[in-house]
Structures are given as structure tokens and as C-alpha cells.
Amino acid sequence: YHLYVSYACPWAHRTLVTRALLGLEETISVDIVDPYRGEGGWQFTPEKEGCTVDSVNGFDYLRETYLEADPEYTGRVTVPVLYDTREDTIVNNESREIMRNLTTVFSDLGTGVDLAPETDREAIDEILDRIYEPINNGVYRTGSADTQSAYDDAVVELFDALEHWDSVLEDQRYLAGDRLTEADIAMYTTLVRFDEVYHTHFMCNHKLIREYDNLWPYLRDLYTTPGFGETTRMDHI
């Protein structure tokens, strides 16, 4: 199996963190596209720092991978992509599903870390649902709002949610309690981009993450946890 990702993309970054935490580097290979997505879509530009060739098919653009899997495909070309190199087809391109696949289906091939224990899975999924719309997607709803009212709704929901999780983290280390889970990975890839990109470029500018009493040390804690910092390329972001 193979992953196509962009360091710039928070959704793709989720799968890189998961792969690292689970120790699946030798099991699942990775190619990195150009952080800049031009008119042709995600491109392989190995001459750029941190980018690679398409080591599986030798394509110049990721869209060619989609067409290799389905010649009639006309949808969006997105990262991440989990690719089956034996069947020459795309297995999945939904980041949350790929995270769960790596955690469960590939569990015997890694370090034995469990990021979604079956006994806690319902609670983890509930947190993933709760942070998705106001925070993970909320920064995009804010930044791409085409009316003032849409912006107002999105930005208020975003910062209300950040305040909520800041208060939750006052009494516990991780979103689901005392253990690291997929929910923390999903939160991390948004928070680590917030002050650099979302605050100004996406107009999410009511407050910086570094101004929160608990979200800021939580983010620093995750960044220094093996698997997080080394998959974070701020130059690409």
C-alpha cells in the first residue's frame, strides 16, 4: 500500500501522523506532492524541497492516478490517497476513514499502538464529529464565506468551539481523556496551521492559538510527541 499526500493539507497530514504513530513507515510507502496546487491540480515536483516523484506510476499529476483507477472519473482530485499497488487502484481518499483503516486493519503490522480502542471508539467518533464542522471545516467555512452573515456564523462557531475544548483541556491531557487518540490527530493538524495560516489568510482572527491557556500547551505537547513534529513541514504549510 502507498499514500499520496501533501504536507500542506491538514487532511493528508492526519494520515502521515497516524502512519508514524503506528510505526507503519515500512509497510506503507509515501509520495509528497507540490504544496502549491495549480490549474493542473496536485503535481509531483521532485526538484522542490520536500517533494517527491510519483514512485508508483511515474505520473506528473495526481489526477492521472485517479484516471488510472477509473478512466471515467470526473470528480475532485484530493489528498490523501491510499493506493493499492498490486491492484493499481485507489482504496480510499477520505482522511478520517484512512486513519481508522490504519488503526484497525493495519494494527498487526505496526507498533501495537491503538489510537481508537474498541471500548472508546464511540466516544472518539463523537469527538471527531464535534470538532469537524466548527473547527476542522470551520476554518474553511470562515475563510471561504461569500457573505458577511455566513462569515459571522462560521467564525462565531469556530471560536465558541475552541473555547469549549480549551476548557476541556484544563482538566485532562487529551481530548478523550488520558490517552492519545485519532481525535487529537484531527485537532492537531488544524491547530498547528492556525496561527500561521488560518488566523490571517482565512480571517479567523479573533484570537491566536498561542493566546489560549490550554490549547497552546496541548498543541506544543503534541508537536513534541514523536510522529507529530517530524511530519509537520511549516515551509509547505
Coordinates of N, CA and C in Angstrom, one line a residue:
Y1 N 0.8 -1.2 0.0 CA 0.0 0.0 0.0 C 0.9 1.3 0.0
H2 N 0.3 2.3 -0.5 CA 1.0 3.6 -0.7 C 0.1 4.8 -0.4
L3 N 0.7 5.8 0.2 CA 0.0 7.0 0.4 C 0.5 8.2 -0.5
Y4 N -0.4 8.9 -1.1 CA -0.1 10.1 -1.7 C -0.6 11.3 -0.8
V5 N 0.2 12.2 -0.5 CA -0.1 13.2 0.5 C 0.5 14.6 0.1
S6 N 0.0 15.6 0.7 CA 0.6 16.9 0.7 C 0.9 17.3 2.1
Y7 N 2.1 17.8 2.4 CA 2.4 18.3 3.7 C 1.6 19.6 4.0
A8 N 1.1 20.3 3.0 CA 0.4 21.5 3.2 C -1.1 21.2 3.6
C9 N -1.6 20.1 3.3 CA -3.0 19.8 3.5 C -3.3 19.1 4.9
P10 N -4.1 19.7 5.7 CA -4.4 19.2 7.0 C -5.0 17.8 7.0
W11 N -5.8 17.5 6.0 CA -6.5 16.2 5.9 C -5.4 15.1 5.6
A12 N -4.5 15.4 4.6 CA -3.5 14.5 4.3 C -2.5 14.3 5.5
H13 N -2.3 15.4 6.2 CA -1.3 15.4 7.3 C -1.8 14.4 8.4
R14 N -3.1 14.3 8.5 CA -3.7 13.3 9.5 C -3.1 11.9 9.3
T15 N -3.1 11.5 8.0 CA -2.7 10.2 7.7 C -1.2 10.0 7.9
L16 N -0.4 11.0 7.7 CA 1.0 10.9 7.9 C 1.3 10.8 9.4
V17 N 0.6 11.5 10.3 CA 0.8 11.4 11.7 C 0.4 10.0 12.2
T18 N -0.8 9.5 11.7 CA -1.2 8.2 12.1 C -0.2 7.1 11.6
R19 N 0.2 7.2 10.4 CA 1.2 6.2 9.9 C 2.5 6.2 10.8
A20 N 2.9 7.4 11.2 CA 4.1 7.5 12.1 C 3.9 6.9 13.5
L21 N 2.7 7.3 14.1 CA 2.4 6.8 15.4 C 2.3 5.3 15.5
L22 N 1.8 4.7 14.4 CA 1.6 3.3 14.4 C 2.8 2.5 13.9
G23 N 3.8 3.2 13.5 CA 5.1 2.6 13.0 C 4.9 1.8 11.7
L24 N 4.1 2.4 10.8 CA 3.8 1.8 9.5 C 4.7 2.3 8.4
E25 N 5.8 2.9 8.7 CA 6.6 3.5 7.7 C 7.2 2.5 6.7
E26 N 7.5 1.3 7.2 CA 8.0 0.2 6.3 C 6.9 -0.5 5.6
T27 N 5.7 -0.4 6.0 CA 4.5 -1.1 5.5 C 3.8 -0.3 4.4
I28 N 3.7 1.0 4.6 CA 3.0 1.9 3.7 C 4.0 3.0 3.2
S29 N 4.3 3.0 1.9 CA 5.2 4.0 1.4 C 4.5 5.3 1.1
V30 N 5.2 6.4 0.8 CA 4.6 7.7 0.7 C 5.2 8.5 -0.4
D31 N 4.4 9.2 -1.1 CA 4.9 10.3 -2.1 C 4.3 11.6 -1.7
I32 N 5.0 12.7 -1.9 CA 4.6 14.0 -1.5 C 4.5 14.9 -2.7
V33 N 3.3 15.5 -2.9 CA 3.0 16.4 -4.0 C 3.5 17.8 -3.7
D34 N 3.6 18.6 -4.7 CA 3.9 20.0 -4.5 C 2.9 20.7 -3.6
P35 N 3.4 21.6 -2.7 CA 2.4 22.2 -1.8 C 1.5 23.2 -2.5
Y36 N 2.0 23.7 -3.6 CA 1.1 24.6 -4.4 C 0.3 23.8 -5.4
R37 N -1.0 24.0 -5.4 CA -1.9 23.3 -6.3 C -2.3 24.3 -7.4
G38 N -1.8 24.1 -8.6 CA -2.1 25.0 -9.7 C -3.3 24.5 -10.5
E39 N -3.4 25.1 -11.7 CA -4.5 24.8 -12.5 C -4.6 23.3 -12.9
G40 N -3.5 22.6 -12.9 CA -3.5 21.2 -13.2 C -3.7 20.3 -12.0
G41 N -3.9 20.9 -10.9 CA -4.1 20.1 -9.6 C -2.8 19.8 -9.0
W42 N -2.9 18.8 -8.1 CA -1.7 18.4 -7.3 C -0.6 17.8 -8.3
Q43 N 0.6 18.3 -8.2 CA 1.7 17.9 -9.1 C 2.8 17.4 -8.4
F44 N 3.6 16.5 -9.0 CA 4.8 15.9 -8.5 C 6.0 16.7 -9.0
T45 N 6.7 17.4 -8.1 CA 7.8 18.3 -8.4 C 9.0 17.9 -7.6
P46 N 9.7 16.9 -7.9 CA 10.8 16.4 -7.0 C 11.9 17.4 -6.9
E47 N 12.0 18.4 -7.8 CA 13.0 19.4 -7.7 C 12.8 20.3 -6.5
K48 N 11.6 20.3 -6.0 CA 11.3 21.2 -4.8 C 11.6 20.5 -3.5
E49 N 12.1 21.2 -2.5 CA 12.5 20.7 -1.2 C 11.2 20.0 -0.6
G50 N 11.4 18.8 -0.2 CA 10.4 18.0 0.5 C 9.4 17.3 -0.4
C51 N 9.5 17.5 -1.7 CA 8.5 16.9 -2.7 C 9.2 15.7 -3.3
T52 N 8.4 14.8 -3.9 CA 8.9 13.6 -4.4 C 8.4 13.3 -5.8
V53 N 9.0 12.4 -6.5 CA 8.4 11.8 -7.7 C 7.2 11.0 -7.4
D54 N 6.4 10.6 -8.4 CA 5.4 9.5 -8.2 C 6.1 8.2 -8.3
S55 N 6.5 7.6 -7.2 CA 7.3 6.4 -7.2 C 6.6 5.1 -7.6
V56 N 5.2 5.2 -7.7 CA 4.4 4.1 -8.1 C 4.2 4.0 -9.6
N57 N 3.7 5.1 -10.2 CA 3.3 5.1 -11.6 C 4.1 6.0 -12.4
G58 N 4.9 6.9 -11.8 CA 5.7 7.8 -12.6 C 4.9 8.9 -13.2
F59 N 3.7 9.2 -12.7 CA 2.9 10.3 -13.3 C 3.4 11.7 -12.9
D60 N 3.0 12.7 -13.6 CA 3.3 14.1 -13.3 C 2.3 14.7 -12.4
Y61 N 1.0 14.3 -12.5 CA 0.0 14.9 -11.8 C -0.8 13.8 -11.1
L62 N -1.4 14.1 -9.9 CA -2.1 13.1 -9.1 C -3.4 12.7 -9.9
R63 N -4.0 13.6 -10.7 CA -5.2 13.3 -11.4 C -5.0 12.1 -12.3
E64 N -3.8 11.9 -12.7 CA -3.5 10.7 -13.6 C -3.7 9.4 -12.8
T65 N -3.4 9.4 -11.5 CA -3.6 8.3 -10.6 C -5.1 8.0 -10.5
Y66 N -5.9 9.0 -10.3 CA -7.4 8.8 -10.3 C -7.9 8.2 -11.6
L67 N -7.4 8.7 -12.7 CA -7.8 8.2 -14.0 C -7.3 6.8 -14.2
E68 N -6.2 6.4 -13.7 CA -5.6 5.1 -13.8 C -6.6 4.1 -13.0
A69 N -7.1 4.6 -11.9 CA -8.0 3.8 -11.1 C -9.4 3.7 -11.8
D70 N -9.8 4.8 -12.4 CA -11.2 4.9 -13.0 C -11.1 5.8 -14.2
P71 N -10.9 5.3 -15.4 CA -10.8 6.2 -16.6 C -12.0 7.2 -16.8
E72 N -13.1 6.9 -16.2 CA -14.3 7.7 -16.4 C -14.5 8.7 -15.2
Y73 N -13.5 8.8 -14.3 CA -13.6 9.6 -13.1 C -13.7 11.1 -13.5
T74 N -14.6 11.8 -13.0 CA -14.7 13.3 -13.2 C -14.8 14.1 -12.0
G75 N -14.7 13.5 -10.8 CA -14.8 14.2 -9.5 C -13.5 15.0 -9.2
R76 N -13.5 15.5 -7.9 CA -12.4 16.2 -7.4 C -11.2 15.3 -7.2
V77 N -10.0 15.8 -7.4 CA -8.8 15.1 -7.2 C -8.2 15.6 -5.9
T78 N -8.2 14.8 -4.8 CA -7.9 15.3 -3.5 C -6.8 14.4 -2.9
V79 N -6.1 14.9 -1.9 CA -5.3 14.1 -1.0 C -5.9 14.1 0.4
P80 N -5.6 13.1 1.2 CA -4.7 11.9 0.9 C -5.4 10.9 0.0
V81 N -4.5 10.0 -0.5 CA -5.0 8.9 -1.3 C -4.3 7.6 -0.8
L82 N -5.0 6.6 -0.4 CA -4.4 5.3 -0.1 C -4.6 4.5 -1.3
Y83 N -3.4 4.0 -1.8 CA -3.4 3.3 -3.1 C -2.9 1.9 -2.9
D84 N -3.6 1.0 -3.6 CA -3.2 -0.4 -3.7 C -2.3 -0.7 -4.8
T85 N -1.0 -0.9 -4.6 CA 0.0 -1.0 -5.7 C -0.1 -2.4 -6.4
R86 N -0.7 -3.4 -5.8 CA -0.9 -4.6 -6.5 C -2.1 -4.6 -7.5
E87 N -3.2 -4.0 -7.0 CA -4.4 -3.9 -7.9 C -4.4 -2.6 -8.7
D88 N -3.4 -1.7 -8.5 CA -3.3 -0.5 -9.3 C -4.6 0.3 -9.2
T89 N -5.1 0.5 -8.0 CA -6.3 1.2 -7.8 C -6.3 2.0 -6.5
I90 N -7.2 3.0 -6.4 CA -7.3 3.8 -5.2 C -8.2 3.0 -4.2
V91 N -7.8 2.9 -3.0 CA -8.5 2.2 -1.9 C -9.5 3.2 -1.3
N92 N -9.0 4.4 -1.0 CA -9.7 5.4 -0.2 C -9.1 6.8 -0.3
N93 N -9.9 7.8 -0.3 CA -9.4 9.2 -0.3 C -10.0 10.1 0.7
E94 N -10.6 9.4 1.7 CA -11.2 10.1 2.9 C -10.3 10.0 4.1
S95 N -9.8 11.1 4.6 CA -8.8 11.1 5.6 C -9.2 10.4 6.9
R96 N -10.4 10.6 7.3 CA -10.9 10.0 8.6 C -11.0 8.5 8.4
E97 N -11.5 8.1 7.3 CA -11.6 6.6 7.0 C -10.2 6.0 6.9
I98 N -9.3 6.7 6.3 CA -7.9 6.2 6.2 C -7.3 6.0 7.5
M99 N -7.5 7.1 8.4 CA -7.0 7.0 9.8 C -7.5 5.7 10.5
R100 N -8.8 5.5 10.4 CA -9.4 4.3 11.0 C -8.9 3.0 10.4
N101 N -8.7 3.0 9.1 CA -8.2 1.8 8.4 C -6.8 1.5 8.9
L102 N -5.9 2.5 9.0 CA -4.6 2.3 9.5 C -4.6 1.8 11.0
T103 N -5.5 2.4 11.8 CA -5.6 2.0 13.2 C -6.1 0.6 13.4
T104 N -7.0 0.1 12.5 CA -7.6 -1.2 12.7 C -7.1 -2.3 11.8
V105 N -7.2 -2.1 10.5 CA -6.8 -3.1 9.6 C -5.3 -3.4 9.6
F106 N -4.5 -2.3 9.8 CA -3.1 -2.5 9.8 C -2.5 -2.7 11.2
S107 N -3.3 -2.9 12.2 CA -2.8 -2.9 13.5 C -1.7 -3.9 13.8
D108 N -1.8 -5.1 13.2 CA -0.8 -6.1 13.5 C 0.5 -5.9 12.8
L109 N 0.6 -4.9 12.0 CA 1.8 -4.6 11.2 C 2.7 -3.5 11.8
G110 N 2.2 -2.9 12.8 CA 2.9 -1.7 13.4 C 3.4 -2.0 14.8
T111 N 3.4 -0.9 15.6 CA 4.0 -0.9 16.9 C 3.0 -1.4 18.0
G112 N 1.8 -1.6 17.6 CA 0.8 -2.1 18.6 C 0.0 -0.9 19.3
V113 N 0.4 0.3 18.9 CA -0.4 1.5 19.4 C -1.8 1.4 18.9
D114 N -2.8 1.7 19.8 CA -4.2 1.7 19.4 C -4.7 3.1 19.6
L115 N -5.0 3.8 18.5 CA -5.5 5.1 18.5 C -7.0 5.2 18.6
A116 N -7.7 4.1 18.5 CA -9.1 4.0 18.6 C -9.6 2.7 19.2
P117 N -9.3 2.5 20.5 CA -9.7 1.3 21.2 C -11.2 1.0 21.0
E118 N -11.5 -0.2 20.8 CA -12.9 -0.5 20.6 C -13.8 0.0 21.7
T119 N -13.3 -0.1 22.9 CA -14.2 0.3 24.1 C -14.4 1.8 24.1
D120 N -13.5 2.6 23.5 CA -13.6 4.0 23.5 C -14.0 4.6 22.1
R121 N -14.3 3.7 21.1 CA -14.4 4.2 19.8 C -15.6 5.1 19.6
E122 N -16.7 4.8 20.3 CA -17.9 5.6 20.2 C -17.7 7.0 20.6
A123 N -16.9 7.1 21.8 CA -16.6 8.4 22.3 C -15.7 9.2 21.4
I124 N -14.7 8.5 20.8 CA -13.7 9.1 19.9 C -14.4 9.6 18.7
D125 N -15.3 8.8 18.1 CA -16.1 9.2 16.9 C -17.0 10.4 17.2
E126 N -17.5 10.5 18.4 CA -18.3 11.6 18.8 C -17.5 12.9 18.9
I127 N -16.3 12.8 19.4 CA -15.4 14.0 19.4 C -15.0 14.4 18.0
L128 N -14.7 13.4 17.2 CA -14.3 13.7 15.8 C -15.5 14.4 15.1
D129 N -16.7 14.0 15.3 CA -17.9 14.7 14.8 C -18.0 16.1 15.3
R130 N -17.8 16.2 16.6 CA -18.0 17.5 17.3 C -16.9 18.6 16.8
I131 N -15.7 18.1 16.5 CA -14.7 19.1 16.1 C -14.7 19.4 14.6
Y132 N -15.3 18.5 13.8 CA -15.2 18.6 12.4 C -15.8 19.9 11.9
E133 N -17.1 20.0 12.1 CA -17.8 21.2 11.4 C -17.4 22.5 12.0
P134 N -17.3 22.7 13.3 CA -16.9 24.1 13.7 C -15.4 24.4 13.6
I135 N -14.6 23.4 13.7 CA -13.1 23.7 13.8 C -12.4 23.2 12.5
N136 N -12.3 21.9 12.3 CA -11.6 21.4 11.1 C -12.1 22.0 9.8
N137 N -13.4 22.0 9.6 CA -14.0 22.6 8.4 C -14.4 24.0 8.7
G138 N -14.5 24.4 10.0 CA -14.9 25.8 10.3 C -13.9 26.8 9.8
V139 N -12.6 26.5 9.8 CA -11.7 27.5 9.3 C -11.9 27.7 7.8
Y140 N -12.3 26.7 7.1 CA -12.6 26.8 5.6 C -13.9 27.5 5.4
R141 N -14.9 27.2 6.2 CA -16.2 27.9 6.1 C -16.0 29.4 6.4
T142 N -15.1 29.8 7.3 CA -14.8 31.2 7.6 C -14.1 31.8 6.5
G143 N -13.0 31.2 6.0 CA -12.1 31.8 5.0 C -12.8 31.9 3.6
S144 N -13.7 31.0 3.3 CA -14.4 31.0 2.0 C -15.8 31.6 2.0
A145 N -16.2 32.1 3.1 CA -17.5 32.7 3.2 C -17.7 33.8 2.2
D146 N -18.8 33.8 1.5 CA -19.1 34.8 0.4 C -20.1 35.8 0.8
T147 N -20.6 35.7 2.1 CA -21.4 36.8 2.6 C -21.0 37.1 4.0
Q148 N -21.4 38.3 4.5 CA -21.0 38.7 5.8 C -21.7 37.8 6.9
S149 N -22.9 37.4 6.6 CA -23.7 36.6 7.6 C -23.1 35.2 7.7
A150 N -22.7 34.6 6.5 CA -22.0 33.3 6.5 C -20.7 33.3 7.3
Y151 N -19.9 34.4 7.1 CA -18.7 34.6 7.8 C -19.0 34.7 9.3
D152 N -19.9 35.5 9.7 CA -20.2 35.7 11.1 C -20.6 34.4 11.8
D153 N -21.5 33.6 11.1 CA -21.9 32.4 11.7 C -20.7 31.4 11.9
A154 N -19.9 31.3 10.8 CA -18.8 30.4 10.9 C -17.7 30.8 11.9
V155 N -17.4 32.0 12.0 CA -16.3 32.5 12.9 C -16.8 32.4 14.3
V156 N -18.0 32.7 14.6 CA -18.5 32.5 16.0 C -18.5 31.1 16.4
E157 N -19.0 30.2 15.5 CA -19.0 28.7 15.8 C -17.6 28.2 16.1
L158 N -16.6 28.7 15.2 CA -15.2 28.3 15.3 C -14.7 28.7 16.7
F159 N -14.8 29.9 17.1 CA -14.2 30.3 18.4 C -15.0 29.9 19.6
D160 N -16.3 29.7 19.5 CA -17.0 29.0 20.6 C -16.5 27.6 20.8
A161 N -16.2 26.9 19.7 CA -15.7 25.5 19.8 C -14.3 25.5 20.4
L162 N -13.5 26.4 20.0 CA -12.1 26.5 20.5 C -12.2 26.8 22.0
E163 N -13.0 27.7 22.4 CA -13.2 28.0 23.8 C -13.6 26.8 24.6
H164 N -14.6 26.0 24.0 CA -15.1 24.8 24.7 C -13.9 23.8 24.9
W165 N -13.2 23.5 23.9 CA -12.1 22.5 24.0 C -10.9 23.0 24.9
D166 N -10.7 24.3 24.9 CA -9.7 24.9 25.8 C -10.1 24.6 27.2
S167 N -11.4 24.7 27.5 CA -11.9 24.4 28.9 C -11.8 23.0 29.2
V168 N -12.1 22.1 28.2 CA -12.0 20.7 28.4 C -10.6 20.3 28.8
L169 N -9.6 20.9 28.1 CA -8.2 20.5 28.3 C -7.6 21.1 29.6
E170 N -8.4 21.9 30.3 CA -8.0 22.4 31.6 C -7.8 21.2 32.6
D171 N -8.6 20.2 32.4 CA -8.6 19.1 33.4 C -8.1 17.7 32.8
Q172 N -7.7 17.7 31.6 CA -7.2 16.5 31.0 C -6.2 16.7 29.9
R173 N -5.3 15.8 29.6 CA -4.2 16.0 28.7 C -4.7 15.9 27.2
Y174 N -5.6 15.0 26.9 CA -6.1 14.8 25.6 C -7.6 15.0 25.4
L175 N -8.1 15.1 24.2 CA -9.5 15.4 24.0 C -10.4 14.3 24.6
A176 N -9.9 13.0 24.5 CA -10.8 11.9 25.0 C -10.4 11.5 26.4
G177 N -9.5 12.2 27.1 CA -9.1 11.9 28.4 C -7.7 11.8 28.6
D178 N -7.2 10.6 29.1 CA -5.8 10.5 29.4 C -5.0 9.7 28.4
R179 N -5.6 9.4 27.2 CA -4.8 8.7 26.2 C -5.0 9.4 24.8
L180 N -3.9 9.3 24.1 CA -3.8 9.9 22.7 C -4.7 9.1 21.8
T181 N -5.5 9.8 21.0 CA -6.4 9.1 20.0 C -6.5 9.8 18.7
E182 N -7.2 9.2 17.8 CA -7.4 9.8 16.5 C -8.0 11.3 16.6
A183 N -8.8 11.5 17.6 CA -9.3 12.9 17.8 C -8.2 13.9 17.9
D184 N -7.2 13.6 18.6 CA -6.1 14.5 18.8 C -5.3 14.8 17.5
I185 N -5.2 13.7 16.7 CA -4.6 13.9 15.4 C -5.4 14.9 14.6
A186 N -6.7 14.7 14.6 CA -7.6 15.6 13.8 C -7.5 17.0 14.3
M187 N -7.5 17.2 15.6 CA -7.4 18.5 16.1 C -6.0 19.2 15.8
Y188 N -5.0 18.4 16.0 CA -3.6 18.9 15.8 C -3.4 19.5 14.4
T189 N -3.8 18.8 13.4 CA -3.5 19.3 12.0 C -4.2 20.6 11.7
T190 N -5.3 20.9 12.4 CA -5.9 22.2 12.3 C -5.1 23.3 13.1
L191 N -4.9 22.9 14.4 CA -4.3 23.9 15.3 C -2.9 24.3 14.9
V192 N -2.1 23.4 14.4 CA -0.7 23.7 14.0 C -0.6 24.6 12.8
R193 N -1.7 24.7 12.1 CA -1.8 25.7 10.9 C -2.4 27.0 11.3
F194 N -3.0 27.0 12.4 CA -3.9 28.2 12.7 C -3.2 29.5 12.7
D195 N -2.2 29.7 13.6 CA -1.6 31.0 13.7 C -0.9 31.4 12.5
E196 N -0.3 30.4 11.8 CA 0.5 30.7 10.6 C -0.4 31.1 9.3
V197 N -1.6 30.4 9.2 CA -2.4 30.5 8.0 C -3.8 30.9 8.3
Y198 N -4.5 30.2 9.1 CA -5.9 30.5 9.2 C -6.2 31.8 9.9
H199 N -5.4 32.2 10.8 CA -5.7 33.5 11.5 C -5.8 34.7 10.6
T200 N -4.8 34.8 9.7 CA -4.8 35.9 8.8 C -5.4 35.6 7.4
H201 N -4.8 34.6 6.8 CA -5.3 34.3 5.4 C -6.7 33.9 5.3
F202 N -7.2 33.2 6.4 CA -8.6 32.7 6.4 C -9.5 33.6 7.3
M203 N -8.9 34.7 7.7 CA -9.6 35.7 8.5 C -10.3 35.1 9.8
C204 N -9.6 34.1 10.4 CA -10.0 33.5 11.7 C -9.3 34.3 12.8
N205 N -9.5 35.6 12.9 CA -8.6 36.4 13.6 C -9.1 37.0 14.9
H206 N -10.0 36.3 15.5 CA -10.5 36.8 16.8 C -9.4 36.5 17.9
K207 N -8.6 35.4 17.7 CA -7.7 35.1 18.7 C -6.7 34.1 18.1
L208 N -5.5 34.1 18.6 CA -4.4 33.2 18.2 C -4.5 32.0 19.1
I209 N -4.0 30.8 18.6 CA -4.0 29.6 19.4 C -3.0 29.8 20.6
R210 N -1.9 30.5 20.3 CA -0.9 30.7 21.4 C -1.5 31.6 22.5
E211 N -2.7 32.2 22.3 CA -3.3 33.0 23.4 C -4.2 32.2 24.3
Y212 N -4.4 30.9 24.0 CA -5.3 30.1 24.8 C -4.4 29.4 25.9
D213 N -5.0 29.4 27.1 CA -4.3 28.8 28.3 C -4.0 27.4 28.1
N214 N -4.9 26.6 27.5 CA -4.7 25.2 27.4 C -4.5 24.6 26.0
L215 N -5.2 25.2 25.0 CA -4.9 24.7 23.7 C -3.5 24.9 23.2
W216 N -2.8 26.0 23.7 CA -1.4 26.2 23.3 C -0.5 25.2 23.9
P217 N -0.5 24.9 25.2 CA 0.4 23.9 25.7 C 0.0 22.5 25.2
Y218 N -1.3 22.3 24.9 CA -1.7 21.0 24.3 C -1.1 20.8 22.9
L219 N -1.1 21.9 22.1 CA -0.5 21.8 20.8 C 1.0 21.6 20.9
R220 N 1.7 22.2 21.8 CA 3.1 22.1 22.0 C 3.4 20.6 22.4
D221 N 2.6 20.1 23.3 CA 2.7 18.7 23.8 C 2.7 17.8 22.6
L222 N 1.7 17.9 21.8 CA 1.5 17.0 20.6 C 2.7 17.2 19.7
Y223 N 3.1 18.4 19.4 CA 4.2 18.7 18.5 C 5.5 17.9 18.9
T224 N 5.7 17.9 20.2 CA 6.9 17.2 20.7 C 6.8 15.7 20.9
T225 N 5.6 15.2 20.6 CA 5.3 13.8 20.7 C 5.8 13.1 19.4
P226 N 6.7 12.1 19.4 CA 7.1 11.5 18.2 C 6.0 11.1 17.2
G227 N 6.1 11.6 16.0 CA 5.0 11.3 15.0 C 4.4 12.6 14.5
F228 N 4.4 13.6 15.4 CA 3.7 14.9 15.0 C 4.7 15.9 14.4
G229 N 5.7 16.3 15.2 CA 6.6 17.3 14.7 C 7.3 17.0 13.4
E230 N 7.8 15.8 13.3 CA 8.6 15.4 12.2 C 7.8 15.3 10.9
T231 N 6.4 15.2 11.0 CA 5.6 15.2 9.8 C 5.0 16.6 9.5
T232 N 5.4 17.6 10.3 CA 4.9 18.9 10.1 C 5.9 19.7 9.4
R233 N 5.6 20.2 8.2 CA 6.5 21.0 7.3 C 5.9 22.4 7.2
M234 N 6.3 23.3 8.0 CA 5.7 24.6 8.0 C 6.1 25.4 6.7
D235 N 7.2 25.0 6.1 CA 7.5 25.7 4.8 C 6.5 25.3 3.8
H236 N 6.0 24.1 3.8 CA 5.0 23.7 2.8 C 3.6 24.2 3.2
I237 N 3.3 24.3 4.5 CA 2.1 24.8 5.0 C 2.0 26.3 4.6

